[in-house]
Tab-separated table of C-alpha atoms in Angstrom:
chain	number	residue	atom	x	y	z
A	28	UNK	CA	-18.246	-13.899	16.775
A	29	UNK	CA	-14.702	-13.058	15.907
A	30	UNK	CA	-13.462	-16.557	16.128
A	31	UNK	CA	-16.011	-17.746	13.511
A	32	UNK	CA	-14.574	-15.321	10.935
A	33	UNK	CA	-11.170	-17.188	10.592
A	34	UNK	CA	-9.386	-13.756	10.276
A	35	UNK	CA	-6.094	-13.392	8.441
A	36	UNK	CA	-5.300	-10.247	10.332
A	37	UNK	CA	-3.834	-9.102	13.519
A	38	UNK	CA	-5.537	-7.756	16.710
A	39	UNK	CA	-4.317	-4.377	17.842
A	40	UNK	CA	-4.788	-2.931	21.287
A	41	UNK	CA	-6.405	0.663	21.751
A	42	UNK	CA	-3.116	1.628	23.501
A	43	UNK	CA	-1.103	0.759	20.429
A	44	UNK	CA	-3.424	2.532	18.102
A	45	UNK	CA	-3.552	5.757	20.278
A	46	UNK	CA	0.251	5.697	20.420
A	47	UNK	CA	0.467	5.342	16.659
A	48	UNK	CA	-1.996	8.077	15.924
A	49	UNK	CA	-0.978	10.448	18.775
A	50	UNK	CA	-4.192	9.964	20.502
A	51	UNK	CA	-6.271	10.435	17.251
A	52	UNK	CA	-4.618	13.903	17.015
A	53	UNK	CA	-6.519	16.164	14.444
A	54	UNK	CA	-3.199	16.802	12.604
A	55	UNK	CA	-3.250	12.972	11.767
A	56	UNK	CA	-6.759	13.021	10.255
A	57	UNK	CA	-6.274	12.183	6.551
A	58	UNK	CA	-9.924	11.672	5.557
A	59	UNK	CA	-13.574	10.625	6.254
A	60	UNK	CA	-14.639	7.189	5.228
A	61	UNK	CA	-18.075	5.325	5.185
A	62	UNK	CA	-17.280	4.385	8.785
A	63	UNK	CA	-15.983	7.643	10.098
A	64	UNK	CA	-12.775	9.546	10.252
A	65	UNK	CA	-9.438	7.950	9.011
A	66	UNK	CA	-6.097	8.631	10.724
A	67	UNK	CA	-2.473	8.336	9.715
A	68	UNK	CA	-0.369	6.400	12.295
A	69	UNK	CA	3.073	4.948	12.770
A	70	UNK	CA	3.708	1.781	14.612
A	71	UNK	CA	6.919	1.338	16.565
A	72	UNK	CA	8.510	-0.569	13.915
A	73	UNK	CA	8.162	2.338	11.531
A	74	UNK	CA	5.200	0.839	9.673
A	75	UNK	CA	2.927	3.787	8.545
A	76	UNK	CA	-0.878	2.747	8.839
A	77	UNK	CA	-4.332	4.131	8.240
A	78	UNK	CA	-6.778	3.818	10.966
A	79	UNK	CA	-10.452	3.797	10.084
A	80	UNK	CA	-12.476	4.772	13.174
A	81	UNK	CA	-16.125	3.690	13.467
A	82	UNK	CA	-18.114	6.622	14.320
A	83	UNK	CA	-19.758	6.349	17.737
A	84	UNK	CA	-22.951	7.889	16.255
A	85	UNK	CA	-22.832	5.275	13.371
A	86	UNK	CA	-25.702	2.888	12.974
A	87	UNK	CA	-23.661	0.531	10.899
A	88	UNK	CA	-22.808	-1.248	14.210
A	89	UNK	CA	-20.758	-3.992	15.453
A	90	UNK	CA	-22.122	-6.911	13.310
A	91	UNK	CA	-21.395	-5.061	10.127
A	92	UNK	CA	-17.948	-4.136	11.372
A	93	UNK	CA	-17.207	-7.753	11.999
A	94	UNK	CA	-18.399	-8.723	8.466
A	95	UNK	CA	-16.117	-6.100	6.797
A	96	UNK	CA	-13.231	-7.481	8.831
A	97	UNK	CA	-13.886	-10.984	7.870
A	98	UNK	CA	-14.545	-10.018	4.183
A	99	UNK	CA	-11.443	-7.863	3.708
A	100	UNK	CA	-9.140	-10.229	5.579
A	101	UNK	CA	-10.134	-12.942	2.883
A	102	UNK	CA	-9.338	-10.621	0.045
A	103	UNK	CA	-5.579	-10.589	-0.664
A	104	UNK	CA	-4.445	-8.952	-4.025
A	105	UNK	CA	-1.905	-6.308	-4.947
A	106	UNK	CA	-4.775	-4.120	-6.265
A	107	UNK	CA	-6.677	-3.958	-2.996
A	108	UNK	CA	-5.820	-2.178	0.071
A	109	UNK	CA	-4.268	-4.432	2.647
A	110	UNK	CA	-6.092	-4.787	5.983
A	111	UNK	CA	-3.307	-5.271	8.825
A	112	UNK	CA	-5.705	-5.868	11.646
A	113	UNK	CA	-8.490	-4.420	13.845
A	114	UNK	CA	-9.077	-3.224	17.404
A	115	UNK	CA	-12.355	-3.750	19.196
A	116	UNK	CA	-11.978	-2.371	22.781
A	117	UNK	CA	-14.281	-0.518	24.960
A	118	UNK	CA	-16.488	1.621	22.491
A	119	UNK	CA	-13.795	1.728	19.868
A	120	UNK	CA	-13.936	-0.100	16.596
A	121	UNK	CA	-10.994	0.335	14.428
A	122	UNK	CA	-9.708	-1.150	11.174
A	123	UNK	CA	-5.988	-0.843	10.573
A	124	UNK	CA	-4.880	-0.630	6.868
A	125	UNK	CA	-1.629	0.015	5.086
A	126	UNK	CA	-0.950	3.639	4.475
A	127	UNK	CA	-0.694	4.798	0.825
A	128	UNK	CA	1.446	7.955	0.406
A	129	UNK	CA	-0.340	9.494	-2.416
A	130	UNK	CA	-3.860	9.432	-0.990
A	131	UNK	CA	-6.733	8.943	-3.416
A	132	UNK	CA	-6.952	9.236	-7.179
A	133	UNK	CA	-9.582	11.912	-6.743
A	134	UNK	CA	-7.175	14.033	-4.671
A	135	UNK	CA	-4.341	13.538	-7.243
A	136	UNK	CA	-6.565	14.679	-10.111
A	137	UNK	CA	-9.014	17.124	-8.632
A	138	UNK	CA	-7.724	18.025	-5.228
A	139	UNK	CA	-6.377	21.224	-4.022
A	140	UNK	CA	-3.411	22.440	-6.562
A	141	UNK	CA	-0.747	21.571	-4.085
A	142	UNK	CA	-1.989	17.991	-3.645
A	143	UNK	CA	-2.591	17.261	-7.370
A	144	UNK	CA	-0.255	15.016	-9.144
A	145	UNK	CA	0.578	15.394	-12.877
A	146	UNK	CA	-0.329	11.991	-14.369
A	147	UNK	CA	0.974	11.291	-17.757
A	148	UNK	CA	-0.980	8.869	-20.170
A	149	UNK	CA	1.167	5.933	-19.440
A	150	UNK	CA	0.652	6.362	-15.779
A	151	UNK	CA	-3.172	6.870	-16.195
A	152	UNK	CA	-3.283	3.681	-18.315
A	153	UNK	CA	-1.346	1.833	-15.571
A	154	UNK	CA	-3.780	3.071	-12.904
A	155	UNK	CA	-6.772	2.083	-15.147
A	156	UNK	CA	-5.305	-1.441	-15.715
A	157	UNK	CA	-4.770	-1.809	-11.997
A	158	UNK	CA	-8.228	-1.005	-11.152
A	159	UNK	CA	-9.430	-3.508	-13.655
A	160	UNK	CA	-7.222	-6.139	-12.395
A	161	UNK	CA	-8.468	-5.438	-8.810
A	162	UNK	CA	-12.193	-5.748	-10.058
A	163	UNK	CA	-11.500	-8.837	-11.895
A	164	UNK	CA	-9.996	-10.341	-8.761
A	165	UNK	CA	-13.055	-9.295	-6.786
A	166	UNK	CA	-15.473	-10.505	-9.379
A	167	UNK	CA	-13.898	-13.744	-10.725
A	168	UNK	CA	-10.748	-14.858	-9.071
A	169	UNK	CA	-11.399	-14.579	-5.233
A	170	UNK	CA	-12.836	-17.476	-3.282
A	171	UNK	CA	-15.824	-15.092	-2.347
A	172	UNK	CA	-17.214	-13.455	-5.402
A	173	UNK	CA	-17.522	-9.628	-4.500
A	174	UNK	CA	-19.258	-6.579	-6.144
A	175	UNK	CA	-17.924	-3.288	-4.882
A	176	UNK	CA	-20.574	-1.128	-6.279
A	177	UNK	CA	-19.040	2.096	-5.159
A	178	UNK	CA	-15.906	2.401	-7.537
A	179	UNK	CA	-15.025	6.065	-7.873
A	180	UNK	CA	-11.894	8.222	-7.803
A	181	UNK	CA	-12.012	8.742	-3.908
A	182	UNK	CA	-12.097	4.834	-3.466
A	183	UNK	CA	-8.939	4.230	-5.377
A	184	UNK	CA	-5.654	4.955	-3.409
A	185	UNK	CA	-2.203	5.521	-4.819
A	186	UNK	CA	0.894	4.130	-3.505
A	187	UNK	CA	4.429	5.686	-3.781
A	188	UNK	CA	4.744	4.222	-7.435
A	189	UNK	CA	1.166	5.466	-8.364
A	190	UNK	CA	-0.039	1.961	-8.414
A	191	UNK	CA	-3.720	1.899	-7.530
A	192	UNK	CA	-5.366	-0.034	-4.769
A	193	UNK	CA	-9.046	-0.360	-4.354
A	194	UNK	CA	-10.412	0.772	-0.920
A	195	UNK	CA	-13.568	1.480	1.137
A	196	UNK	CA	-15.546	-1.827	0.506
A	197	UNK	CA	-18.521	-0.313	2.459
A	198	UNK	CA	-20.789	-2.778	4.245
A	199	UNK	CA	-20.858	-6.320	2.860
A	200	UNK	CA	-23.156	-9.109	3.672
A	201	UNK	CA	-23.173	-12.651	2.562
A	202	UNK	CA	-25.991	-13.556	0.077
A	203	UNK	CA	-28.043	-16.009	2.196
A	204	UNK	CA	-29.222	-18.103	-0.776
A	205	UNK	CA	-25.578	-18.484	-2.164
A	206	UNK	CA	-22.715	-17.984	0.113
A	207	UNK	CA	-20.239	-17.612	-2.804
A	208	UNK	CA	-21.313	-14.023	-3.479
A	209	UNK	CA	-20.945	-10.915	-1.558
A	210	UNK	CA	-22.352	-7.551	-2.545
A	211	UNK	CA	-22.195	-4.110	-0.856
A	212	UNK	CA	-24.814	-1.520	-0.253
A	213	UNK	CA	-25.524	0.795	-3.184
A	214	UNK	CA	-23.706	4.069	-2.024
A	215	UNK	CA	-25.732	6.342	-4.628
A	216	UNK	CA	-22.645	8.259	-5.640
């Protein structure tokens, strides 16, 4: 099933990811996503990564996991979080993304005081324009048309320069009648 996706990402081994995250050490846990916990890791070449681990109790399952890999690997834009690869080994299903130093826009604005970032109006405008550009790409410019349906401050991550990147695409499925449109489940938040 993986081969049919035409992935533009790499395959990681569980050993590599365990080494990068210090065996999914709790001190490396940076959040909780739609699939399950997210861990910070460091590859041997020094590249920082974010590892999204599918919860073993998740009912989202293998098929949806593979769809998300296929969908995200086809979406390449500076305003979308980059997917480096994945790991499917044993009972582990992992997505490996670029790590963004400033966490989420929600944390920057509303998180604990020590994690808040003072954003002046020009930076806020830059963030809003970046989000709009990312959405325009998803809606109009990408080969597959995609509607995120869960844009919120927790799903916008900020890099070192406070440039925004849209994340957490949720579960996607192809529209059976028209394979040029993808939409996600409604998250209700």
